[in-house]
Every structure is written in structure tokens, then in C-alpha cells.
Amino acid sequence: MTSICSFEDFYMDWQGQSLAEKLMQIMLLGFAVIAFGTGYLTASFQTMILIYAVGVVLTTLVTVPNWPVFNRHPLKWLDPSEVEKHPKPQPSSNVNSKKKPIKK
Amino acid sequence: MHSFGYRANALFTFAVTILGFMCALASFTDSFNSPSPSVQVLKVNWFQKQPNGNDEVSMTLNISADLQSLFTWNTKQVFVFLAAEYVTPKHVLNQISLWDAIIQEKENAKFTITTSNKYRFIDQGSNLRGKEFNLTLHWHVMPKTGKMLADKVVLPGYRLPAEYR
């Protein structure tokens, strides 16, 4: 293999982003509840922090990288041939000029 | 579009905010703890009293206390100190700390110790002959997160001897 595929080559689509965000919120809240409950019942502050830390790391691994599962409805970009049919609007010449406009 | 960096930042912020809420909640559970500590200062032996301009007392204290009910899951340590309080003509309240200790484990919170006073009991003046004083045991419960609790119990009725030794 001459080239290495990095995560920047993968994308998330809109549905994927929405899913990732919801998943992140639910996972973090869920782990917080589990951590607090366990810590309170075992009277151990350290247990609570430990469970929550594990939960944060797990959530990061699941929701932050661009996993392919978040790209099931990929965006269909326009063909390059369409670009010529819809040229970019040209900026007006006044914008480029640095001199003050002459009053008429 | 939500990029990698955006998601990482959002996750980190949300995680830390939730952590703050968890710590506040942990501190809140401390209010369900109703402590019932018991203290006794069994014997105070007066050793000597040296006038050097100012009066000084040296004493042996025998302190017995059970502070175990102060500990919760959110307690880091308990700072306990014994203070002598008395009245002089010049000042309404004089407080001198005689002994203190830091208790970090619940098992160590039930103790009996016999010790001479850790800090010198020196008056500003010569007011201590025959003086009546209270011994007050103060404790500060320091939490892992949140609000600190401070309380005390007053043990009245101690009296210093009328003459120097």
C-alpha cells in the first residue's frame, strides 16, 4: 500500500451528523447517570469518576470519528459539467477600487 | 458541516458540563447527612504557669471524640481543633487553639488521645489566674466537591488554678 487512508477522506452526511450528535448526548447522559448511581450506592466518589471517564472515552470513540455508518445517505454533489451552465456572479468594479468614489 | 474538530469540541464541553452537574449533585447529597458527633475532654492537668510579662499555661489534655457520622462519600478530610475560650476585662472573647488534627479516614474519626497542648496557651496580659474557661471542639468537614461544613461543640466549666506554679 502506497497511500494511507486517513479519517479526513471520510465524511458524514446530514443524517449521520444528526445521529452522531444525538448519540453523543444520550451516551454521555446515560454514563453520567450510571456513574452517579453506582458511586452513590457504593459510597465511592472514585468509582463515579472512573465510570464517567470510561464513558467519555467510549462516547468519543463512537461519535467523533467519521465512521462509515454515519455516511449512509451521502450527498450528491453536482457534476462538474453543471458548473459551466451556472457561472459564478462577477463582483462589481466598485468593490475592487480603493479610491473614494467621486461625487457627481 | 460539522467537522471532526467541531464534534470533539462539542463533546468535550458537554462532558465537562455534565461533570459539573454531577459534582453539584454529589455535594447536594451531603445535606441528607445528619451528623451526631460526641466529644468529651476527660481530664485537663495543669502543669506549670510561667509569668514572663504574659501568662502562659501548659496543660495535658485527654480528648475522646467520635466524629464518624460526619463522613460521607463526598468527604475528603475532617479538620478538628480544640480551642480554649475565656473572657478578660479588655476583650469579651479570647480564643486560643490548643490542638488540632486532620482526619482523612472514617475509621480514624473515633479516637482518644492524651497529649500536651500542641500550641502554646499564652495570654496577652496576666489574666489567667483562677480563670474560668470553655473548651470548644471545632470541626471543618472538607468535601471532595462543594460546600464545606463547620460546626462545634462547647464544653464549659474548666478553671485554672488561682496561683502560679
PDB file of C-alpha atoms in Angstrom:
ATOM      1  CA  MET A   1       0.000   0.000   0.000  1.00  0.00           C
ATOM      2  CA  THR A   2       1.453   3.273  -1.039  1.00  0.00           C
ATOM      3  CA  SER A   3      -1.194   5.588   0.357  1.00  0.00           C
ATOM      4  CA  ILE A   4      -2.710   5.589   3.814  1.00  0.00           C
ATOM      5  CA  CYS A   5      -6.415   6.267   4.130  1.00  0.00           C
ATOM      6  CA  SER A   6      -6.987   8.859   6.846  1.00  0.00           C
ATOM      7  CA  PHE A   7     -10.200   9.845   8.504  1.00  0.00           C
ATOM      8  CA  GLU A   8     -10.248  13.101   6.582  1.00  0.00           C
ATOM      9  CA  ASP A   9     -11.160  11.079   3.477  1.00  0.00           C
ATOM     10  CA  PHE A  10     -14.430  10.016   5.048  1.00  0.00           C
ATOM     11  CA  TYR A  11     -17.383  12.291   5.531  1.00  0.00           C
ATOM     12  CA  MET A  12     -20.581  12.353   7.494  1.00  0.00           C
ATOM     13  CA  ASP A  13     -23.818  13.197   5.774  1.00  0.00           C
ATOM     14  CA  TRP A  14     -26.557  15.327   7.342  1.00  0.00           C
ATOM     15  CA  GLN A  15     -28.438  12.363   8.764  1.00  0.00           C
ATOM     16  CA  GLY A  16     -25.207  10.978  10.076  1.00  0.00           C
ATOM     17  CA  GLN A  17     -24.333  14.203  11.875  1.00  0.00           C
ATOM     18  CA  SER A  18     -27.747  14.367  13.477  1.00  0.00           C
ATOM     19  CA  LEU A  19     -27.408  10.756  14.553  1.00  0.00           C
ATOM     20  CA  ALA A  20     -23.899  11.299  15.908  1.00  0.00           C
ATOM     21  CA  GLU A  21     -24.959  14.318  17.920  1.00  0.00           C
ATOM     22  CA  LYS A  22     -27.992  12.617  19.443  1.00  0.00           C
ATOM     23  CA  LEU A  23     -25.911   9.550  20.203  1.00  0.00           C
ATOM     24  CA  MET A  24     -23.278  11.659  21.932  1.00  0.00           C
ATOM     25  CA  GLN A  25     -25.817  13.405  24.144  1.00  0.00           C
ATOM     26  CA  ILE A  26     -27.620  10.216  25.076  1.00  0.00           C
ATOM     27  CA  MET A  27     -24.427   8.281  25.748  1.00  0.00           C
ATOM     28  CA  LEU A  28     -22.892  10.988  27.922  1.00  0.00           C
ATOM     29  CA  LEU A  29     -26.057  11.483  29.948  1.00  0.00           C
ATOM     30  CA  GLY A  30     -26.510   7.734  30.287  1.00  0.00           C
ATOM     31  CA  PHE A  31     -22.986   7.211  31.533  1.00  0.00           C
ATOM     32  CA  ALA A  32     -23.369  10.124  33.938  1.00  0.00           C
ATOM     33  CA  VAL A  33     -26.494   8.601  35.441  1.00  0.00           C
ATOM     34  CA  ILE A  34     -24.891   5.169  35.734  1.00  0.00           C
ATOM     35  CA  ALA A  35     -21.733   6.669  37.213  1.00  0.00           C
ATOM     36  CA  PHE A  36     -23.569   8.776  39.771  1.00  0.00           C
ATOM     37  CA  GLY A  37     -25.865   5.945  40.787  1.00  0.00           C
ATOM     38  CA  THR A  38     -23.047   3.452  41.187  1.00  0.00           C
ATOM     39  CA  GLY A  39     -20.867   5.894  43.056  1.00  0.00           C
ATOM     40  CA  TYR A  40     -23.651   6.888  45.416  1.00  0.00           C
ATOM     41  CA  LEU A  41     -24.685   3.313  46.154  1.00  0.00           C
ATOM     42  CA  THR A  42     -21.124   2.129  46.755  1.00  0.00           C
ATOM     43  CA  ALA A  43     -20.296   5.358  48.645  1.00  0.00           C
ATOM     44  CA  SER A  44     -17.230   5.772  46.470  1.00  0.00           C
ATOM     45  CA  PHE A  45     -16.536   9.053  44.741  1.00  0.00           C
ATOM     46  CA  GLN A  46     -13.690   7.465  42.840  1.00  0.00           C
ATOM     47  CA  THR A  47     -15.985   4.858  41.273  1.00  0.00           C
ATOM     48  CA  MET A  48     -18.227   7.583  39.939  1.00  0.00           C
ATOM     49  CA  ILE A  49     -15.358   9.463  38.331  1.00  0.00           C
ATOM     50  CA  LEU A  50     -13.864   6.288  36.889  1.00  0.00           C
ATOM     51  CA  ILE A  51     -17.081   5.074  35.278  1.00  0.00           C
ATOM     52  CA  TYR A  52     -17.752   8.514  33.861  1.00  0.00           C
ATOM     53  CA  ALA A  53     -14.227   8.808  32.447  1.00  0.00           C
ATOM     54  CA  VAL A  54     -14.604   5.447  30.708  1.00  0.00           C
ATOM     55  CA  GLY A  55     -17.963   6.615  29.394  1.00  0.00           C
ATOM     56  CA  VAL A  56     -16.493   9.811  27.956  1.00  0.00           C
ATOM     57  CA  VAL A  57     -13.709   7.940  26.180  1.00  0.00           C
ATOM     58  CA  LEU A  58     -16.179   5.403  24.760  1.00  0.00           C
ATOM     59  CA  THR A  59     -18.508   8.138  23.534  1.00  0.00           C
ATOM     60  CA  THR A  60     -15.597   9.925  21.894  1.00  0.00           C
ATOM     61  CA  LEU A  61     -14.597   6.786  20.025  1.00  0.00           C
ATOM     62  CA  VAL A  62     -18.132   6.173  18.820  1.00  0.00           C
ATOM     63  CA  THR A  63     -19.320   9.635  17.802  1.00  0.00           C
ATOM     64  CA  VAL A  64     -16.333  11.798  16.902  1.00  0.00           C
ATOM     65  CA  PRO A  65     -14.513   9.979  14.082  1.00  0.00           C
ATOM     66  CA  ASN A  66     -16.192   9.849  10.640  1.00  0.00           C
ATOM     67  CA  TRP A  67     -17.316   6.258  10.778  1.00  0.00           C
ATOM     68  CA  PRO A  68     -18.888   4.997   7.538  1.00  0.00           C
ATOM     69  CA  VAL A  69     -22.103   4.150   9.370  1.00  0.00           C
ATOM     70  CA  PHE A  70     -22.738   7.890   9.519  1.00  0.00           C
ATOM     71  CA  ASN A  71     -22.489   8.166   5.744  1.00  0.00           C
ATOM     72  CA  ARG A  72     -25.376   6.014   4.599  1.00  0.00           C
ATOM     73  CA  HIS A  73     -27.151   8.866   2.793  1.00  0.00           C
ATOM     74  CA  PRO A  74     -24.240  10.542   1.094  1.00  0.00           C
ATOM     75  CA  LEU A  75     -24.736  13.947  -0.500  1.00  0.00           C
ATOM     76  CA  LYS A  76     -24.947  14.036  -4.262  1.00  0.00           C
ATOM     77  CA  TRP A  77     -22.783  16.896  -5.417  1.00  0.00           C
ATOM     78  CA  LEU A  78     -23.477  18.394  -8.837  1.00  0.00           C
ATOM     79  CA  ASP A  79     -21.469  17.132 -11.796  1.00  0.00           C
ATOM     80  CA  PRO A  80     -18.614  19.425 -12.789  1.00  0.00           C
ATOM     81  CA  SER A  81     -20.293  19.849 -16.193  1.00  0.00           C
ATOM     82  CA  GLU A  82     -23.142  21.722 -14.497  1.00  0.00           C
ATOM     83  CA  VAL A  83     -20.699  24.396 -13.347  1.00  0.00           C
ATOM     84  CA  GLU A  84     -20.352  25.952 -16.803  1.00  0.00           C
ATOM     85  CA  LYS A  85     -24.119  26.348 -17.124  1.00  0.00           C
ATOM     86  CA  HIS A  86     -24.307  28.404 -13.931  1.00  0.00           C
ATOM     87  CA  PRO A  87     -21.335  30.785 -13.852  1.00  0.00           C
ATOM     88  CA  LYS A  88     -20.353  32.471 -10.611  1.00  0.00           C
ATOM     89  CA  PRO A  89     -21.574  36.057 -10.419  1.00  0.00           C
ATOM     90  CA  GLN A  90     -18.780  38.601 -11.018  1.00  0.00           C
ATOM     91  CA  PRO A  91     -18.124  41.173  -8.258  1.00  0.00           C
ATOM     92  CA  SER A  92     -18.749  44.809  -9.352  1.00  0.00           C
ATOM     93  CA  SER A  93     -15.731  47.011 -10.144  1.00  0.00           C
ATOM     94  CA  ASN A  94     -16.501  49.469  -7.261  1.00  0.00           C
ATOM     95  CA  VAL A  95     -15.578  46.843  -4.734  1.00  0.00           C
ATOM     96  CA  ASN A  96     -12.019  46.471  -6.004  1.00  0.00           C
ATOM     97  CA  SER A  97     -11.326  50.178  -6.152  1.00  0.00           C
ATOM     98  CA  LYS A  98      -9.611  51.687  -3.142  1.00  0.00           C
ATOM     99  CA  LYS A  99     -10.225  55.297  -4.122  1.00  0.00           C
ATOM    100  CA  LYS A 100     -13.179  57.170  -2.745  1.00  0.00           C
ATOM    101  CA  PRO A 101     -15.991  57.490  -5.286  1.00  0.00           C
ATOM    102  CA  ILE A 102     -16.137  60.926  -6.914  1.00  0.00           C
ATOM    103  CA  LYS A 103     -19.281  62.895  -6.089  1.00  0.00           C
ATOM    104  CA  LYS A 104     -21.255  63.834  -9.189  1.00  0.00           C
TER     105      LYS A 104
ATOM    106  CA  MET B   1     -20.879  20.981   8.054  1.00  0.00           C
ATOM    107  CA  HIS B   2     -19.984  19.594  11.436  1.00  0.00           C
ATOM    108  CA  SER B   3     -16.350  18.732  11.213  1.00  0.00           C
ATOM    109  CA  PHE B   4     -14.288  16.377  13.343  1.00  0.00           C
ATOM    110  CA  GLY B   5     -12.988  19.269  15.411  1.00  0.00           C
ATOM    111  CA  TYR B   6     -16.471  20.663  15.951  1.00  0.00           C
ATOM    112  CA  ARG B   7     -17.788  17.356  17.234  1.00  0.00           C
ATOM    113  CA  ALA B   8     -14.791  16.831  19.504  1.00  0.00           C
ATOM    114  CA  ASN B   9     -15.251  20.296  20.989  1.00  0.00           C
ATOM    115  CA  ALA B  10     -18.992  19.837  21.466  1.00  0.00           C
ATOM    116  CA  LEU B  11     -18.474  16.505  23.165  1.00  0.00           C
ATOM    117  CA  PHE B  12     -15.778  17.839  25.469  1.00  0.00           C
ATOM    118  CA  THR B  13     -17.846  20.848  26.517  1.00  0.00           C
ATOM    119  CA  PHE B  14     -20.931  18.750  27.158  1.00  0.00           C
ATOM    120  CA  ALA B  15     -18.942  16.145  29.092  1.00  0.00           C
ATOM    121  CA  VAL B  16     -17.370  18.751  31.373  1.00  0.00           C
ATOM    122  CA  THR B  17     -20.707  20.491  31.949  1.00  0.00           C
ATOM    123  CA  ILE B  18     -22.270  17.200  32.964  1.00  0.00           C
ATOM    124  CA  LEU B  19     -19.322  16.571  35.276  1.00  0.00           C
ATOM    125  CA  GLY B  20     -20.009  19.902  36.950  1.00  0.00           C
ATOM    126  CA  PHE B  21     -23.628  18.938  37.485  1.00  0.00           C
ATOM    127  CA  MET B  22     -22.633  15.562  38.921  1.00  0.00           C
ATOM    128  CA  CYS B  23     -20.312  17.222  41.422  1.00  0.00           C
ATOM    129  CA  ALA B  24     -23.004  19.707  42.448  1.00  0.00           C
ATOM    130  CA  LEU B  25     -25.399  16.804  42.918  1.00  0.00           C
ATOM    131  CA  ALA B  26     -22.831  14.912  44.976  1.00  0.00           C
ATOM    132  CA  SER B  27     -22.408  17.960  47.188  1.00  0.00           C
ATOM    133  CA  PHE B  28     -26.181  18.246  47.495  1.00  0.00           C
ATOM    134  CA  THR B  29     -26.439  14.696  48.839  1.00  0.00           C
ATOM    135  CA  ASP B  30     -24.360  15.854  51.807  1.00  0.00           C
ATOM    136  CA  SER B  31     -27.385  17.728  53.092  1.00  0.00           C
ATOM    137  CA  PHE B  32     -29.079  14.403  53.748  1.00  0.00           C
ATOM    138  CA  ASN B  33     -26.375  13.520  56.247  1.00  0.00           C
ATOM    139  CA  SER B  34     -27.312  14.436  59.812  1.00  0.00           C
ATOM    140  CA  PRO B  35     -24.148  14.118  61.854  1.00  0.00           C
ATOM    141  CA  SER B  36     -24.249  13.348  65.551  1.00  0.00           C
ATOM    142  CA  PRO B  37     -20.734  13.622  66.880  1.00  0.00           C
ATOM    143  CA  SER B  38     -19.882  13.157  70.524  1.00  0.00           C
ATOM    144  CA  VAL B  39     -16.974  14.717  72.339  1.00  0.00           C
ATOM    145  CA  GLN B  40     -15.511  14.598  75.802  1.00  0.00           C
ATOM    146  CA  VAL B  41     -12.437  16.212  77.241  1.00  0.00           C
ATOM    147  CA  LEU B  42     -11.811  13.870  80.108  1.00  0.00           C
ATOM    148  CA  LYS B  43      -9.024  15.460  82.066  1.00  0.00           C
ATOM    149  CA  VAL B  44      -7.043  18.613  81.892  1.00  0.00           C
ATOM    150  CA  ASN B  45      -3.917  18.510  84.047  1.00  0.00           C
ATOM    151  CA  TRP B  46      -2.243  21.790  84.728  1.00  0.00           C
ATOM    152  CA  PHE B  47       1.452  21.519  84.620  1.00  0.00           C
ATOM    153  CA  GLN B  48       3.043  24.931  85.042  1.00  0.00           C
ATOM    154  CA  LYS B  49       2.399  28.563  84.657  1.00  0.00           C
ATOM    155  CA  GLN B  50       5.284  30.928  83.935  1.00  0.00           C
ATOM    156  CA  PRO B  51       4.871  34.667  84.094  1.00  0.00           C
ATOM    157  CA  ASN B  52       7.090  36.360  81.509  1.00  0.00           C
ATOM    158  CA  GLY B  53       5.159  39.526  81.290  1.00  0.00           C
ATOM    159  CA  ASN B  54       2.375  37.406  79.792  1.00  0.00           C
ATOM    160  CA  ASP B  55       0.711  34.455  81.420  1.00  0.00           C
ATOM    161  CA  GLU B  56       1.330  31.053  79.964  1.00  0.00           C
ATOM    162  CA  VAL B  57      -0.360  27.739  80.710  1.00  0.00           C
ATOM    163  CA  SER B  58       0.884  24.332  79.814  1.00  0.00           C
ATOM    164  CA  MET B  59      -1.604  21.515  80.161  1.00  0.00           C
ATOM    165  CA  THR B  60      -2.156  17.861  79.373  1.00  0.00           C
ATOM    166  CA  LEU B  61      -5.359  17.165  77.515  1.00  0.00           C
ATOM    167  CA  ASN B  62      -7.190  13.886  77.315  1.00  0.00           C
ATOM    168  CA  ILE B  63      -9.618  14.151  74.401  1.00  0.00           C
ATOM    169  CA  SER B  64     -12.110  11.496  73.432  1.00  0.00           C
ATOM    170  CA  ALA B  65     -14.317  12.013  70.374  1.00  0.00           C
ATOM    171  CA  ASP B  66     -16.434  10.127  67.873  1.00  0.00           C
ATOM    172  CA  LEU B  67     -16.739  12.058  64.641  1.00  0.00           C
ATOM    173  CA  GLN B  68     -17.512   9.135  62.349  1.00  0.00           C
ATOM    174  CA  SER B  69     -21.008  10.337  61.471  1.00  0.00           C
ATOM    175  CA  LEU B  70     -19.529  13.409  59.775  1.00  0.00           C
ATOM    176  CA  PHE B  71     -18.045  11.347  56.942  1.00  0.00           C
ATOM    177  CA  THR B  72     -19.951  10.887  53.673  1.00  0.00           C
ATOM    178  CA  TRP B  73     -18.894   9.583  50.248  1.00  0.00           C
ATOM    179  CA  ASN B  74     -18.084  13.182  49.357  1.00  0.00           C
ATOM    180  CA  THR B  75     -15.761  13.867  52.297  1.00  0.00           C
ATOM    181  CA  LYS B  76     -12.089  14.395  51.693  1.00  0.00           C
ATOM    182  CA  GLN B  77     -10.962  15.044  55.260  1.00  0.00           C
ATOM    183  CA  VAL B  78     -12.108  16.482  58.552  1.00  0.00           C
ATOM    184  CA  PHE B  79     -10.060  19.164  60.249  1.00  0.00           C
ATOM    185  CA  VAL B  80     -10.657  19.208  64.001  1.00  0.00           C
ATOM    186  CA  PHE B  81      -9.219  21.575  66.579  1.00  0.00           C
ATOM    187  CA  LEU B  82      -9.697  22.296  70.258  1.00  0.00           C
ATOM    188  CA  ALA B  83      -9.871  25.905  71.375  1.00  0.00           C
ATOM    189  CA  ALA B  84      -9.950  27.478  74.816  1.00  0.00           C
ATOM    190  CA  GLU B  85     -12.270  30.459  75.224  1.00  0.00           C
ATOM    191  CA  TYR B  86     -12.378  32.919  78.095  1.00  0.00           C
ATOM    192  CA  VAL B  87     -13.332  36.487  78.993  1.00  0.00           C
ATOM    193  CA  THR B  88     -10.931  39.240  80.087  1.00  0.00           C
ATOM    194  CA  PRO B  89     -11.660  42.779  81.175  1.00  0.00           C
ATOM    195  CA  LYS B  90     -10.112  44.064  77.972  1.00  0.00           C
ATOM    196  CA  HIS B  91     -11.749  41.672  75.470  1.00  0.00           C
ATOM    197  CA  VAL B  92     -15.087  39.929  75.529  1.00  0.00           C
ATOM    198  CA  LEU B  93     -13.815  36.807  73.773  1.00  0.00           C
ATOM    199  CA  ASN B  94     -10.357  35.313  73.706  1.00  0.00           C
ATOM    200  CA  GLN B  95      -9.871  32.144  71.695  1.00  0.00           C
ATOM    201  CA  ILE B  96      -6.703  30.086  71.606  1.00  0.00           C
ATOM    202  CA  SER B  97      -6.256  26.937  69.568  1.00  0.00           C
ATOM    203  CA  LEU B  98      -4.591  24.304  71.728  1.00  0.00           C
ATOM    204  CA  TRP B  99      -4.530  21.258  69.488  1.00  0.00           C
ATOM    205  CA  ASP B 100      -5.585  20.233  66.001  1.00  0.00           C
ATOM    206  CA  ALA B 101      -5.573  17.198  63.731  1.00  0.00           C
ATOM    207  CA  ILE B 102      -6.525  16.189  60.228  1.00  0.00           C
ATOM    208  CA  ILE B 103      -8.618  13.045  59.893  1.00  0.00           C
ATOM    209  CA  GLN B 104      -8.624  11.519  56.450  1.00  0.00           C
ATOM    210  CA  GLU B 105     -10.290   8.162  57.070  1.00  0.00           C
ATOM    211  CA  LYS B 106     -13.583   7.403  58.713  1.00  0.00           C
ATOM    212  CA  GLU B 107     -12.003   4.737  60.929  1.00  0.00           C
ATOM    213  CA  ASN B 108      -9.645   7.297  62.459  1.00  0.00           C
ATOM    214  CA  ALA B 109     -12.518   9.581  63.385  1.00  0.00           C
ATOM    215  CA  LYS B 110     -13.202   7.737  66.595  1.00  0.00           C
ATOM    216  CA  PHE B 111     -10.268   8.422  68.827  1.00  0.00           C
ATOM    217  CA  THR B 112      -8.971   9.064  72.323  1.00  0.00           C
ATOM    218  CA  ILE B 113      -5.690  10.841  72.712  1.00  0.00           C
ATOM    219  CA  THR B 114      -3.682  12.137  75.614  1.00  0.00           C
ATOM    220  CA  THR B 115      -1.366  14.937  74.692  1.00  0.00           C
ATOM    221  CA  SER B 116       0.106  18.130  75.982  1.00  0.00           C
ATOM    222  CA  ASN B 117      -1.199  21.160  74.164  1.00  0.00           C
ATOM    223  CA  LYS B 118       0.265  21.397  70.684  1.00  0.00           C
ATOM    224  CA  TYR B 119       0.198  25.167  70.617  1.00  0.00           C
ATOM    225  CA  ARG B 120       1.179  27.399  73.496  1.00  0.00           C
ATOM    226  CA  PHE B 121      -1.565  28.815  75.619  1.00  0.00           C
ATOM    227  CA  ILE B 122      -0.300  32.377  76.166  1.00  0.00           C
ATOM    228  CA  ASP B 123      -2.470  35.214  77.315  1.00  0.00           C
ATOM    229  CA  GLN B 124      -1.956  38.820  76.295  1.00  0.00           C
ATOM    230  CA  GLY B 125      -1.541  40.141  79.825  1.00  0.00           C
ATOM    231  CA  SER B 126      -1.813  38.478  83.193  1.00  0.00           C
ATOM    232  CA  ASN B 127      -5.429  37.475  83.324  1.00  0.00           C
ATOM    233  CA  LEU B 128      -5.276  33.741  83.724  1.00  0.00           C
ATOM    234  CA  ARG B 129      -5.100  33.244  87.451  1.00  0.00           C
ATOM    235  CA  GLY B 130      -8.188  31.418  88.584  1.00  0.00           C
ATOM    236  CA  LYS B 131      -9.731  31.979  85.169  1.00  0.00           C
ATOM    237  CA  GLU B 132     -12.810  30.065  84.109  1.00  0.00           C
ATOM    238  CA  PHE B 133     -12.723  28.905  80.508  1.00  0.00           C
ATOM    239  CA  ASN B 134     -14.605  26.799  77.972  1.00  0.00           C
ATOM    240  CA  LEU B 135     -13.028  24.181  75.773  1.00  0.00           C
ATOM    241  CA  THR B 136     -14.633  24.102  72.360  1.00  0.00           C
ATOM    242  CA  LEU B 137     -14.026  21.391  69.821  1.00  0.00           C
ATOM    243  CA  HIS B 138     -14.452  22.732  66.276  1.00  0.00           C
ATOM    244  CA  TRP B 139     -14.542  20.632  63.144  1.00  0.00           C
ATOM    245  CA  HIS B 140     -14.441  21.545  59.453  1.00  0.00           C
ATOM    246  CA  VAL B 141     -15.736  18.861  57.097  1.00  0.00           C
ATOM    247  CA  MET B 142     -13.940  19.382  53.803  1.00  0.00           C
ATOM    248  CA  PRO B 143     -15.711  17.818  50.818  1.00  0.00           C
ATOM    249  CA  LYS B 144     -14.277  16.390  47.640  1.00  0.00           C
ATOM    250  CA  THR B 145     -16.535  18.794  45.749  1.00  0.00           C
ATOM    251  CA  GLY B 146     -18.826  21.514  47.003  1.00  0.00           C
ATOM    252  CA  LYS B 147     -19.683  23.207  50.246  1.00  0.00           C
ATOM    253  CA  MET B 148     -17.626  22.963  53.426  1.00  0.00           C
ATOM    254  CA  LEU B 149     -19.383  22.422  56.718  1.00  0.00           C
ATOM    255  CA  ALA B 150     -18.094  23.825  60.002  1.00  0.00           C
ATOM    256  CA  ASP B 151     -19.556  23.177  63.411  1.00  0.00           C
ATOM    257  CA  LYS B 152     -18.531  22.897  67.051  1.00  0.00           C
ATOM    258  CA  VAL B 153     -19.436  21.664  70.478  1.00  0.00           C
ATOM    259  CA  VAL B 154     -18.798  23.719  73.627  1.00  0.00           C
ATOM    260  CA  LEU B 155     -17.618  22.093  76.845  1.00  0.00           C
ATOM    261  CA  PRO B 156     -17.886  24.638  79.643  1.00  0.00           C
ATOM    262  CA  GLY B 157     -16.695  24.680  83.186  1.00  0.00           C
ATOM    263  CA  TYR B 158     -12.914  24.465  83.284  1.00  0.00           C
ATOM    264  CA  ARG B 159     -10.952  26.587  85.706  1.00  0.00           C
ATOM    265  CA  LEU B 160      -7.297  27.426  86.004  1.00  0.00           C
ATOM    266  CA  PRO B 161      -5.578  27.382  89.383  1.00  0.00           C
ATOM    267  CA  ALA B 162      -5.507  30.590  91.372  1.00  0.00           C
ATOM    268  CA  GLU B 163      -1.743  30.713  91.839  1.00  0.00           C
ATOM    269  CA  TYR B 164       1.271  30.306  89.618  1.00  0.00           C
ATOM    270  CA  ARG B 165       3.208  27.058  89.907  1.00  0.00           C
TER     271      ARG B 165
END
